[in-house]
CSV table of C-alpha atoms and ligand atoms in Angstrom, one decimal:
chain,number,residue,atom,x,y,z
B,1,UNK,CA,12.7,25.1,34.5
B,2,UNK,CA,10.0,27.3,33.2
B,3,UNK,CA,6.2,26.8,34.6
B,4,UNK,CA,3.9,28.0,32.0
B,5,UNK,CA,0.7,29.6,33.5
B,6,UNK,CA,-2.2,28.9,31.0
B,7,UNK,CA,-5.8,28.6,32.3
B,8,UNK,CA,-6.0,25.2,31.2
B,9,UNK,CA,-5.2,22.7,33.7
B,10,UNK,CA,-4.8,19.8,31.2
B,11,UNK,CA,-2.3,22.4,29.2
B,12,UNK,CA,-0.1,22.7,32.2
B,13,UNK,CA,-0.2,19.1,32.8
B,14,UNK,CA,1.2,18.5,29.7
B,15,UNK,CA,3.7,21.3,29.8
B,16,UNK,CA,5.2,19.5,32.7
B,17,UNK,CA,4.6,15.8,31.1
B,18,UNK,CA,7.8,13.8,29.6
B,19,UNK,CA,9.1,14.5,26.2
B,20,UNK,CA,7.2,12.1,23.5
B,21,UNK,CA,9.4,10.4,21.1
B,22,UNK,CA,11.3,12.7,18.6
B,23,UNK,CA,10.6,10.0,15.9
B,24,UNK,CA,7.0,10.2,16.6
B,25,UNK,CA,7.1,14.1,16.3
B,26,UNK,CA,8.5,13.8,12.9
B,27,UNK,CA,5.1,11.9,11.2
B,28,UNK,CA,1.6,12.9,11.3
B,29,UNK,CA,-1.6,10.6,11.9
B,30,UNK,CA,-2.2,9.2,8.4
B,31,UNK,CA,-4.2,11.7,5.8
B,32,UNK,CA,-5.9,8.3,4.2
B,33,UNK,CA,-7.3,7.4,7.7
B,34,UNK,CA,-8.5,10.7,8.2
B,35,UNK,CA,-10.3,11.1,5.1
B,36,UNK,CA,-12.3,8.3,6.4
B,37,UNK,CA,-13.1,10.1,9.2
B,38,UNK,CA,-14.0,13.2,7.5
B,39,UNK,CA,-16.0,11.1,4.7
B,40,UNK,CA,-18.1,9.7,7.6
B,41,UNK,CA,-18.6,13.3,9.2
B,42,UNK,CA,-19.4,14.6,6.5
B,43,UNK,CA,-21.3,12.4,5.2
B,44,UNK,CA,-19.3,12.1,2.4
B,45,UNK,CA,-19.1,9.3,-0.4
B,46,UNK,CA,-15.7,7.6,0.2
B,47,UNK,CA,-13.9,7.6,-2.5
B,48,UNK,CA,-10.2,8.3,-0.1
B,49,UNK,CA,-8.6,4.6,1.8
B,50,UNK,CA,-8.5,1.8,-0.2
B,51,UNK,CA,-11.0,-0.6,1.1
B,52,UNK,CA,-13.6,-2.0,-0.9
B,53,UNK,CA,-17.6,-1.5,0.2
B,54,UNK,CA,-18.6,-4.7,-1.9
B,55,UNK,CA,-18.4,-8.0,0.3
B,56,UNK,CA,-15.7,-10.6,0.7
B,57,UNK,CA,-16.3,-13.8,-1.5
B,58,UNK,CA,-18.7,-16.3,1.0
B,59,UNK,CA,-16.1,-19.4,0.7
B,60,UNK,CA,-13.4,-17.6,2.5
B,61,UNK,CA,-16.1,-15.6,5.1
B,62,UNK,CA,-17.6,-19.1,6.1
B,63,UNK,CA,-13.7,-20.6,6.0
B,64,UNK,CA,-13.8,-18.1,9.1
B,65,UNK,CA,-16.7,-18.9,10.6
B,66,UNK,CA,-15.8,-22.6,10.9
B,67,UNK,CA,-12.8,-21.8,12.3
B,68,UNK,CA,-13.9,-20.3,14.9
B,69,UNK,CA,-16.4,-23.2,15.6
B,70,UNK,CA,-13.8,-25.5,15.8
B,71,UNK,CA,-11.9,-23.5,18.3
B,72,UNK,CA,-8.8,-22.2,16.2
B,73,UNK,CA,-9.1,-19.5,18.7
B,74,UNK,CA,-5.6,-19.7,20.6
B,75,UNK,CA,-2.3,-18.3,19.0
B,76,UNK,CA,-1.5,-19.8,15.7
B,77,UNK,CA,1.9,-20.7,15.4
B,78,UNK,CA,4.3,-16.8,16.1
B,79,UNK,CA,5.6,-16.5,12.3
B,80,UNK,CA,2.1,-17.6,11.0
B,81,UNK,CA,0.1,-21.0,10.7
B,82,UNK,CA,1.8,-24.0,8.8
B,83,UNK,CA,-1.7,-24.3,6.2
B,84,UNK,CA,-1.2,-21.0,5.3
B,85,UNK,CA,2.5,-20.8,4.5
B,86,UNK,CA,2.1,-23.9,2.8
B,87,UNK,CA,-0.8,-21.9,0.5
B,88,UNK,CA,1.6,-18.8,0.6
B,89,UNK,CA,4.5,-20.8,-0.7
B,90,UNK,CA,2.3,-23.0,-3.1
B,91,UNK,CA,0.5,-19.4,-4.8
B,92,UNK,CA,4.1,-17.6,-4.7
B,93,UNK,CA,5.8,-20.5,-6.6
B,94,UNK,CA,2.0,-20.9,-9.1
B,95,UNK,CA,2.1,-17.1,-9.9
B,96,UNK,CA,5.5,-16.1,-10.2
B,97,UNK,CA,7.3,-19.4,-10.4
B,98,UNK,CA,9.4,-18.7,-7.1
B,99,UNK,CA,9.9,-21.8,-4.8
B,100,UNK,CA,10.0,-21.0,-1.5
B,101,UNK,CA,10.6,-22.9,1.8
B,102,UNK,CA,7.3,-22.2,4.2
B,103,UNK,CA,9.2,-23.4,6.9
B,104,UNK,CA,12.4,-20.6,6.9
B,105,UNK,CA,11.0,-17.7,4.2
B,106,UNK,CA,7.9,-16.7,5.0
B,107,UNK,CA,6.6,-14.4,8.4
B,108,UNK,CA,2.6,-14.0,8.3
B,109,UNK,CA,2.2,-10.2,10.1
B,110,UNK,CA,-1.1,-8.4,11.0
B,111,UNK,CA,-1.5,-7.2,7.6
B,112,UNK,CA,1.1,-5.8,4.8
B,113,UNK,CA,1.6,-3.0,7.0
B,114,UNK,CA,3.2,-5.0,9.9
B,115,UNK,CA,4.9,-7.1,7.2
B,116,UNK,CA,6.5,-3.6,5.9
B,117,UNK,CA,7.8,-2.0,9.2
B,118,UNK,CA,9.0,-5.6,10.9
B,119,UNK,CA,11.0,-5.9,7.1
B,120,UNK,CA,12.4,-2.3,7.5
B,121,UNK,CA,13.5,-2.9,11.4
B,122,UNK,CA,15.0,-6.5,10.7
B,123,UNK,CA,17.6,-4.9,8.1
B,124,UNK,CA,17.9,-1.4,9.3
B,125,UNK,CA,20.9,0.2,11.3
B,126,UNK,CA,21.5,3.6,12.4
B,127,UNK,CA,22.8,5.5,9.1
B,128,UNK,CA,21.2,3.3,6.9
B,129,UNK,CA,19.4,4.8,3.7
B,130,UNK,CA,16.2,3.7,2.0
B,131,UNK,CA,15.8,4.6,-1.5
B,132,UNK,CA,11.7,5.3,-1.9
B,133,UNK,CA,10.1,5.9,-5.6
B,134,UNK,CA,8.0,9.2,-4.9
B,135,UNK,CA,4.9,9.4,-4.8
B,136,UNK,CA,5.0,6.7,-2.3
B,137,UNK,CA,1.8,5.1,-0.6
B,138,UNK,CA,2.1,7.1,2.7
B,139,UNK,CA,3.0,4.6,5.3
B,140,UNK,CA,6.6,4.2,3.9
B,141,UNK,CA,7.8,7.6,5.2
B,142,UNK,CA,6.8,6.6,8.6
B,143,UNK,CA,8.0,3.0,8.2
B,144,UNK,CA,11.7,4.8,7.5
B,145,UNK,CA,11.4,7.1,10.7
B,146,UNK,CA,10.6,4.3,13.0
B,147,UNK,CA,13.2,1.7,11.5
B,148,UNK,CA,15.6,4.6,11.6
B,149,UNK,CA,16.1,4.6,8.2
B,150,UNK,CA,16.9,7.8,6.2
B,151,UNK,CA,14.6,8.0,3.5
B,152,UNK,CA,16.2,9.1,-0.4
B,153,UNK,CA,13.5,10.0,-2.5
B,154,UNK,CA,13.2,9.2,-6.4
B,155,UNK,CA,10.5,10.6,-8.6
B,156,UNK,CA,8.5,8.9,-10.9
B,157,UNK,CA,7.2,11.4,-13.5
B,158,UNK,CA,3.9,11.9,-14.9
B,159,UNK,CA,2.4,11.2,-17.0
B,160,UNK,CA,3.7,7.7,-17.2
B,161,UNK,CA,5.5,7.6,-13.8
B,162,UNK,CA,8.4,6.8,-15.5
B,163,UNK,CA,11.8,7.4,-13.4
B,164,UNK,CA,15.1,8.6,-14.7
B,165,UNK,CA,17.8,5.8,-14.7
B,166,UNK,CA,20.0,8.4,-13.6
B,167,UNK,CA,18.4,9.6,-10.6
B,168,UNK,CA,17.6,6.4,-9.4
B,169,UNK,CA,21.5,5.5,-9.8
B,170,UNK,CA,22.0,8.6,-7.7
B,171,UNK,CA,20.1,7.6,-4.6
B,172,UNK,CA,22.1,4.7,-4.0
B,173,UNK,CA,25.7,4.4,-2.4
B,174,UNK,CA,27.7,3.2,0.3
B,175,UNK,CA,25.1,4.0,2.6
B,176,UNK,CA,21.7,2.3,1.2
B,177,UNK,CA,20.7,-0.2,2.7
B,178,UNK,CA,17.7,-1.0,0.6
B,179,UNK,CA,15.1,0.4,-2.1
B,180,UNK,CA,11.4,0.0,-1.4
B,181,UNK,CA,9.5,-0.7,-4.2
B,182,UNK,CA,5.6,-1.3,-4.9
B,183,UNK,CA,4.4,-3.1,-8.0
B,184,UNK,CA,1.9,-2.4,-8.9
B,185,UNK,CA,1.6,1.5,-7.4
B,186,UNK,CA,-0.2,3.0,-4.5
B,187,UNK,CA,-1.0,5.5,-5.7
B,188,UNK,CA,-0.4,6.3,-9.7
B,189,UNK,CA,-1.6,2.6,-11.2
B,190,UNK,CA,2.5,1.9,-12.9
B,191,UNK,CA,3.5,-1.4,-13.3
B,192,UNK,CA,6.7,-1.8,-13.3
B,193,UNK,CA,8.2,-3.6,-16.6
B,194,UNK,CA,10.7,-6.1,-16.8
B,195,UNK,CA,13.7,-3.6,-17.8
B,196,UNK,CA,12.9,-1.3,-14.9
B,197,UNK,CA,13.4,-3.9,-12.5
B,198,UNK,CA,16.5,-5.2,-14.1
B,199,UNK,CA,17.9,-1.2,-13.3
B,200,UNK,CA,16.5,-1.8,-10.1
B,201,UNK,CA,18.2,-5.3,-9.4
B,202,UNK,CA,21.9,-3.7,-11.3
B,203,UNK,CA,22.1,-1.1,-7.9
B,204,UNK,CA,21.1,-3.4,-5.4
B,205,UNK,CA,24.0,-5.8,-6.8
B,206,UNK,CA,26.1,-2.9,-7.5
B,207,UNK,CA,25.5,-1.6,-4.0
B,208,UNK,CA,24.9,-4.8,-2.3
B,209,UNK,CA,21.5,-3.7,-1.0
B,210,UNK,CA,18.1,-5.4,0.2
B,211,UNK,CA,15.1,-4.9,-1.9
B,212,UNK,CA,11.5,-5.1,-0.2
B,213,UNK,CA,8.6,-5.1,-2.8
B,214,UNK,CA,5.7,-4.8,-1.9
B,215,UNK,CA,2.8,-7.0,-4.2
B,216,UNK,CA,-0.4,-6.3,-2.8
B,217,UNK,CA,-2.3,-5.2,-5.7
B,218,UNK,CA,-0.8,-7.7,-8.1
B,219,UNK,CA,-3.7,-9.3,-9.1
B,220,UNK,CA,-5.7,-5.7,-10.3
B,221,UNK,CA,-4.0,-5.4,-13.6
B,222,UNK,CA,-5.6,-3.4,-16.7
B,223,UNK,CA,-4.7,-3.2,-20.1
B,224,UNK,CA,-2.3,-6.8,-20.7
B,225,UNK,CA,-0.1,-5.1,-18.1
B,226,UNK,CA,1.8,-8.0,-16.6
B,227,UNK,CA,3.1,-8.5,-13.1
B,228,UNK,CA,6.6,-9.7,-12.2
B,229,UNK,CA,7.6,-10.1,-9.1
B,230,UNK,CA,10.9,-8.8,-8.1
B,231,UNK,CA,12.3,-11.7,-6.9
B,232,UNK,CA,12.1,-13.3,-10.2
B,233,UNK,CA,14.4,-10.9,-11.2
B,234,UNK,CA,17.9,-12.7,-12.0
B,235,UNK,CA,20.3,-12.1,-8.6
B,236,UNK,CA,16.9,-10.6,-6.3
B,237,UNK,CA,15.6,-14.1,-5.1
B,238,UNK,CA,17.9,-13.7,-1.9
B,239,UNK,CA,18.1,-10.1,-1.7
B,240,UNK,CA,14.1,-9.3,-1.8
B,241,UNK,CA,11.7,-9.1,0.8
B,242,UNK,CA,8.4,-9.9,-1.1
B,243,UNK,CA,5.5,-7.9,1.2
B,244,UNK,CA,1.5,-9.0,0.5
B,245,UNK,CA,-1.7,-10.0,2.2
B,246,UNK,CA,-5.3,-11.2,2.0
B,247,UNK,CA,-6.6,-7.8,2.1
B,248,UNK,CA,-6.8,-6.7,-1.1
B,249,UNK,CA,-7.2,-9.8,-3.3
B,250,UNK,CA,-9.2,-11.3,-0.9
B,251,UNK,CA,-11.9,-7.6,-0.4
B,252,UNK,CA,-10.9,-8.2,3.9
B,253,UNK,CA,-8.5,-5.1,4.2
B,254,UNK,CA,-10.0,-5.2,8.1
B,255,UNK,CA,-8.5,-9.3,8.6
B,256,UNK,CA,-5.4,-7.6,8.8
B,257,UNK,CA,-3.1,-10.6,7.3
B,258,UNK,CA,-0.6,-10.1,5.7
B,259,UNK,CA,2.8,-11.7,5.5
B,260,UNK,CA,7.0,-11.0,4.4
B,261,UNK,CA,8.4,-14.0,2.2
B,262,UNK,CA,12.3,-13.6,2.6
B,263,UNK,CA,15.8,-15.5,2.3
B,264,UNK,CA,15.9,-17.5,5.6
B,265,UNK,CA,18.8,-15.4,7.7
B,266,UNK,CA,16.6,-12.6,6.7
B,267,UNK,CA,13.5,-13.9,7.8
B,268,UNK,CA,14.7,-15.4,11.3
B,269,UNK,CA,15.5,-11.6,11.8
B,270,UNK,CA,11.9,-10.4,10.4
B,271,UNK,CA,10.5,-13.3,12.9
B,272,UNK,CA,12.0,-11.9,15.8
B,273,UNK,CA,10.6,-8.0,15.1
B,274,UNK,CA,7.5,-9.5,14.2
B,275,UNK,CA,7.5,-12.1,17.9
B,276,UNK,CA,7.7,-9.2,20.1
B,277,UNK,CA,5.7,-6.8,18.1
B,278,UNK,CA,2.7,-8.8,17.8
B,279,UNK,CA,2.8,-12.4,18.4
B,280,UNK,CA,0.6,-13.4,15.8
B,281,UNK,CA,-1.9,-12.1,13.0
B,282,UNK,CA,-5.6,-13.7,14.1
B,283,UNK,CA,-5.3,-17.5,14.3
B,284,UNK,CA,-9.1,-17.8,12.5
B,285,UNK,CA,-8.5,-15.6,9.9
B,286,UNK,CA,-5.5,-17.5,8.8
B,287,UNK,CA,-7.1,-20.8,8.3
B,288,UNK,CA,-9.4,-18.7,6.4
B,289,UNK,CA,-6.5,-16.9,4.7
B,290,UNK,CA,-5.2,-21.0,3.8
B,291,UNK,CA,-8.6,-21.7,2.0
B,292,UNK,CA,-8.7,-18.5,-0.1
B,293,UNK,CA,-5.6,-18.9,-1.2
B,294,UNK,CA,-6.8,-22.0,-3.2
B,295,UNK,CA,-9.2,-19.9,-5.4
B,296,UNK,CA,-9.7,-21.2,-8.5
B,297,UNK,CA,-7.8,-19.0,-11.5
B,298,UNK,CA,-11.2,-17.8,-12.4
B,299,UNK,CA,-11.3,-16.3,-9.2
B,300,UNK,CA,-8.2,-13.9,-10.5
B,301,UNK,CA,-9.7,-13.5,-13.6
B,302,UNK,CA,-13.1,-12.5,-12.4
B,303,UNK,CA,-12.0,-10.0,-10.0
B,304,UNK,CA,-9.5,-8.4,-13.0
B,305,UNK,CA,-12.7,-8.2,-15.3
B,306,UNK,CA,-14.6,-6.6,-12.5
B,307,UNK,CA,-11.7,-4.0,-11.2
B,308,UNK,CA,-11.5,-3.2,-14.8
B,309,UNK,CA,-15.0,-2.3,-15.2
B,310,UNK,CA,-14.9,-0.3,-11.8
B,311,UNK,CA,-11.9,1.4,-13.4
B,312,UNK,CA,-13.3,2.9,-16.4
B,313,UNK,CA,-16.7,4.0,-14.8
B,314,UNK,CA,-14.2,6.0,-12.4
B,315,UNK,CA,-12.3,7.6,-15.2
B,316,UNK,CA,-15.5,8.4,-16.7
B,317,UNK,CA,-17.0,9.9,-13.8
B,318,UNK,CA,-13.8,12.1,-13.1
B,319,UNK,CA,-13.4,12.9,-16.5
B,320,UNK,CA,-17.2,14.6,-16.6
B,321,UNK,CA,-16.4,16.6,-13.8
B,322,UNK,CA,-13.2,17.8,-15.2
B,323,UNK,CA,-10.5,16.0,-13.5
B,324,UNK,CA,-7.8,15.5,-16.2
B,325,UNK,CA,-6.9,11.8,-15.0
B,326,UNK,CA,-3.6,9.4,-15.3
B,327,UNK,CA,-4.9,6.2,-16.2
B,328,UNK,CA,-3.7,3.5,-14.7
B,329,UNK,CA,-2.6,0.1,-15.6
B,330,UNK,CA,-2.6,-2.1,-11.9
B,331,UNK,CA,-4.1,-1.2,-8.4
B,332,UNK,CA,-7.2,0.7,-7.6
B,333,UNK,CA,-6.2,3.8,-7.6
B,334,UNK,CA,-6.6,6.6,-9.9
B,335,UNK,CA,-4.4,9.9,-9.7
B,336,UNK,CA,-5.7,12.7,-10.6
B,337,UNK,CA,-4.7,16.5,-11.7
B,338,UNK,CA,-6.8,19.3,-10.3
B,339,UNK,CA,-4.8,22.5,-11.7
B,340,UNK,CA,-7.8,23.2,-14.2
B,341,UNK,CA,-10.1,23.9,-11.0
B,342,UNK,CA,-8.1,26.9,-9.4
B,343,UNK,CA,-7.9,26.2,-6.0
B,344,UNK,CA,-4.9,27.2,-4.0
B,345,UNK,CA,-3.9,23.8,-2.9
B,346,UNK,CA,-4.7,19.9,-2.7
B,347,UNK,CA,-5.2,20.0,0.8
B,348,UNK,CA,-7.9,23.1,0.6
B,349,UNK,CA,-9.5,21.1,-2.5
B,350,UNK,CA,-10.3,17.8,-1.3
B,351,UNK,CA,-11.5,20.0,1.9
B,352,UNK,CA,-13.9,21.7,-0.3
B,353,UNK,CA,-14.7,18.3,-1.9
B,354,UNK,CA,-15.9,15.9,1.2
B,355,UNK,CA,-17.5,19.0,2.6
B,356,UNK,CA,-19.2,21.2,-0.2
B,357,UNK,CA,-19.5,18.2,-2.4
B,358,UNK,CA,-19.6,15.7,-0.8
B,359,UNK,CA,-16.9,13.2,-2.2
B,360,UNK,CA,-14.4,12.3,0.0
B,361,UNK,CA,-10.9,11.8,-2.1
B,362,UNK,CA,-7.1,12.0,-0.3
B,363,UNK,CA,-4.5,15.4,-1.4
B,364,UNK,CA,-2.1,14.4,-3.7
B,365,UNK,CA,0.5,15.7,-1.0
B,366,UNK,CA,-0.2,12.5,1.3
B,367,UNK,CA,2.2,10.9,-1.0
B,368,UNK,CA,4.8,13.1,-1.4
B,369,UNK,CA,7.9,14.4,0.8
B,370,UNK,CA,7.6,18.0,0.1
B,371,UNK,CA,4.0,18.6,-0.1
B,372,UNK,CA,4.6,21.4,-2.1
B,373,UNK,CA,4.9,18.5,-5.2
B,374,UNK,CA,1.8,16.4,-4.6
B,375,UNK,CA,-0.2,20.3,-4.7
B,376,UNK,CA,-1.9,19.8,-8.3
B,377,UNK,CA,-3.0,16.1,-7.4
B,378,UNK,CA,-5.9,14.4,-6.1
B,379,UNK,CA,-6.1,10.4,-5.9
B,380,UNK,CA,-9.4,8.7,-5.7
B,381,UNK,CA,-10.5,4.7,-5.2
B,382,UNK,CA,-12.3,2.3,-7.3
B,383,UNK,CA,-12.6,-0.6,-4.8
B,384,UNK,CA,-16.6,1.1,-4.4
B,385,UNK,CA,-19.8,-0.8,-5.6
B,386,UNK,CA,-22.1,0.4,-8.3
B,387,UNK,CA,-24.1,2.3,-5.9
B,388,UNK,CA,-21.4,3.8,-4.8
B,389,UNK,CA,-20.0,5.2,-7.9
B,390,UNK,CA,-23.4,6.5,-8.7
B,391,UNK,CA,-23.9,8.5,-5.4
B,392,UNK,CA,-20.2,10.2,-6.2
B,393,UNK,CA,-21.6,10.9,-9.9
B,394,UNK,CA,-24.4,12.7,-8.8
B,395,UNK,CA,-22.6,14.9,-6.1
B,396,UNK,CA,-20.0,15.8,-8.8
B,397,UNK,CA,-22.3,17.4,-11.4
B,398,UNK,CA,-22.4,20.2,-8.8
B,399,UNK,CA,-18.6,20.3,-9.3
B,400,UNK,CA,-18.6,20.8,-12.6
B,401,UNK,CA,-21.3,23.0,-12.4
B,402,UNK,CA,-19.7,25.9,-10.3
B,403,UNK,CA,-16.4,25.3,-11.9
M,1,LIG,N1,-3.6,1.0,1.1
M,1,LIG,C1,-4.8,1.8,1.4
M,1,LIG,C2,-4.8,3.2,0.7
M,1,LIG,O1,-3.8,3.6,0.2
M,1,LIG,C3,-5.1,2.0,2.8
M,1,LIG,C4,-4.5,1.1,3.7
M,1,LIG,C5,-4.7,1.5,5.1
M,1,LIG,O2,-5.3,2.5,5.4
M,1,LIG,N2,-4.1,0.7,6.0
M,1,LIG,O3,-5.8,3.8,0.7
């Protein structure tokens, strides 16, 4: 074996350490997180991850606190607390019409995230393909490596995100094991129509594949866009892992609940990932989780009208400065194109941004296999406060002025 003499001890140390995982190798840390980092730094106004700086509504944070009073401080049942599959079940079957069993369909996870990668390693065996719309909210392309999944990428196309029947019928075969979908998108704003998930459901028949949809944004909806679920599509009920969570809906993306809702052979397999990975999401949070789920509908409604609002300031604000932007019609996310400002790359542009400027905003790249296709974009956040919005206005004149 070779001994390599550097000067650094801690550098021979780890010449001689064991290998790391050759899964891990093949991700980076997340470029969202980091942003955050950098945005902090620098100082910068946050405009990157998707977590709102306004605060959660006071029912569900006292919800909490009582909880905590009361002692609900052990592990809540593995697969998640009976009150808040019951609300689950009860808001699944209110919005989307969908009955499902609490007691056999639905896993509660630390958070949509957990919900995801538990999904992908309860159905995923060695050769198994994942068919992934692209751009993709970044944590699918690691979900895929870690479930051993091999990821088959399918554009959707600016400026509508619209995705060629064709190609999408060309990702699928033999070997797919499932398609993962998000409605509406991290990070364009499509909402996917009726007729595209009908496509989506004729390959997963055809091909006899899982579907796992993830919801998490589907009460931020703009323009009389609509959301369906995809397991309300005819034949998807048992085929469709249905991924959400508190964090969004509820402004606690730091609660970390989320849960899976899944056919029952499916999610006695998602329950067993899910045991040994974690245990349990907080037991607290999910009695709080139980209560918020009974909003009122004016809750929905309010917090619609409000992202709205937020929305249009945003596309305002970027439109000034000389973004060309890609409205969108659900989520909180607006993507943005950045060719008219010459810079060589994403990556170097949101650099300049959170330092120069000091708007923090995450490369278009983050979202994108090759990041040679993400190059020309730029996606920025509207989950921000008034104050917020104001702060990034001001630090973008100086954008505009020295482009
Ligand atoms: N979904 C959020 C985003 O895209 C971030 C979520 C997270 O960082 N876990 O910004």
């Amino acid at each position: 074996m070779e001994l390599k003499t550097t000067p650094a001890a801690s550098a021979s140390a780890a010449a001689s350490s064991p290998k790391l995982s050759g899964k891990v190798e093949r991700f980076t840390e997340s470029v969202i997180r980091e942003m955050t980092r950098l945005a902090i730094q620098y100082g910068a106004v946050n405009l990157s991850q998707g977590f709102p700086d306004f605060p959660a509504p006071a029912e569900i944070k006292n919800a909490a606190k009582v909880a905590i009073d009361a002692d609900i401080n052990q592990y809540a049942i593995t697969w998640g607390a009976k009150k808040l599959r019951d609300q689950i079940a009860a808001n699944f079957q209110r919005t989307q019409g969908v009955f499902v069993d609490p007691e056999c369909e639905i896993t509660v996870c630390c958070g949509s995230t957990e919900a995801m990668l538990s999904a992908m390693m309860a159905i995923i065996n060695p050769g198994d393909e994942a068919v992934v719309f692209e751009p993709f909210y970044e944590n699918y392309g690691p979900d895929a490596i870690l479930s051993g999944a091999t990821p088959r990428f399918v554009k959707l196309h600016p400026p509508e995100w619209t995705f060629d029947p064709n190609e999408l019928a060309a990702a699928f075969g033999p070997a797919t094991k499932a398609i993962i979908l998000n409605t509406p998108n991290n990070p364009t704003g499509k909402v996917f129509d009726r007729a595209e998930l009908e496509a989506i459901r004729d390959l997963c028949l055809r091909w006899n594949t899982f579907a796992i949809s993830d919801e998490i944004y589907e009460h931020m909806l703009y323009d009389g866009a609509r959301h369906l679920s995809l397991a309300t599509i005819d034949g998807m009920r048992d085929r469709t892992i249905t991924i959400n969570a508190l964090s969004k809906t509820y402004s606690v993306t730091g609660w970390r609940v989320g849960w899976a809702i899944a056919a029952p052979e499916v999610t006695a397999a998602i329950r067993k990932v899910h045991d040994f990975v974690t245990v349990g999401a907080a037991a607290p949070l999910q009695e709080a989780g139980a209560v918020a789920l009974q909003m009122p509908a004016s809750y929905y409604e309010t917090l619609a009208r409000e992202y709205l609002v937020r929305r249009d300031r945003l596309l305002g604000i970027l439109g000034s400065a000389g973004f060309r932007c890609f409205k969108p019609r659900g989520a909180y996310y607006i993507m943005t194109d950045i060719s008219a400002f010459g810079f060589p790359d994403d990556v170097a542009f949101a650099q300049y941004l959170v330092k120069e400027i000091g708007v923090a905003a995450v490369p278009g790249s983050s979202f994108y296999r090759h990041p040679a296709d993400g190059r020309t974009h730029l996606r920025f956040t509207f989950c921000k406060k008034e104050s917020t919005f104001q702060a990034a206005a001001e630090r973008l004149v100086k954008l505009r002025a020295q482009s």
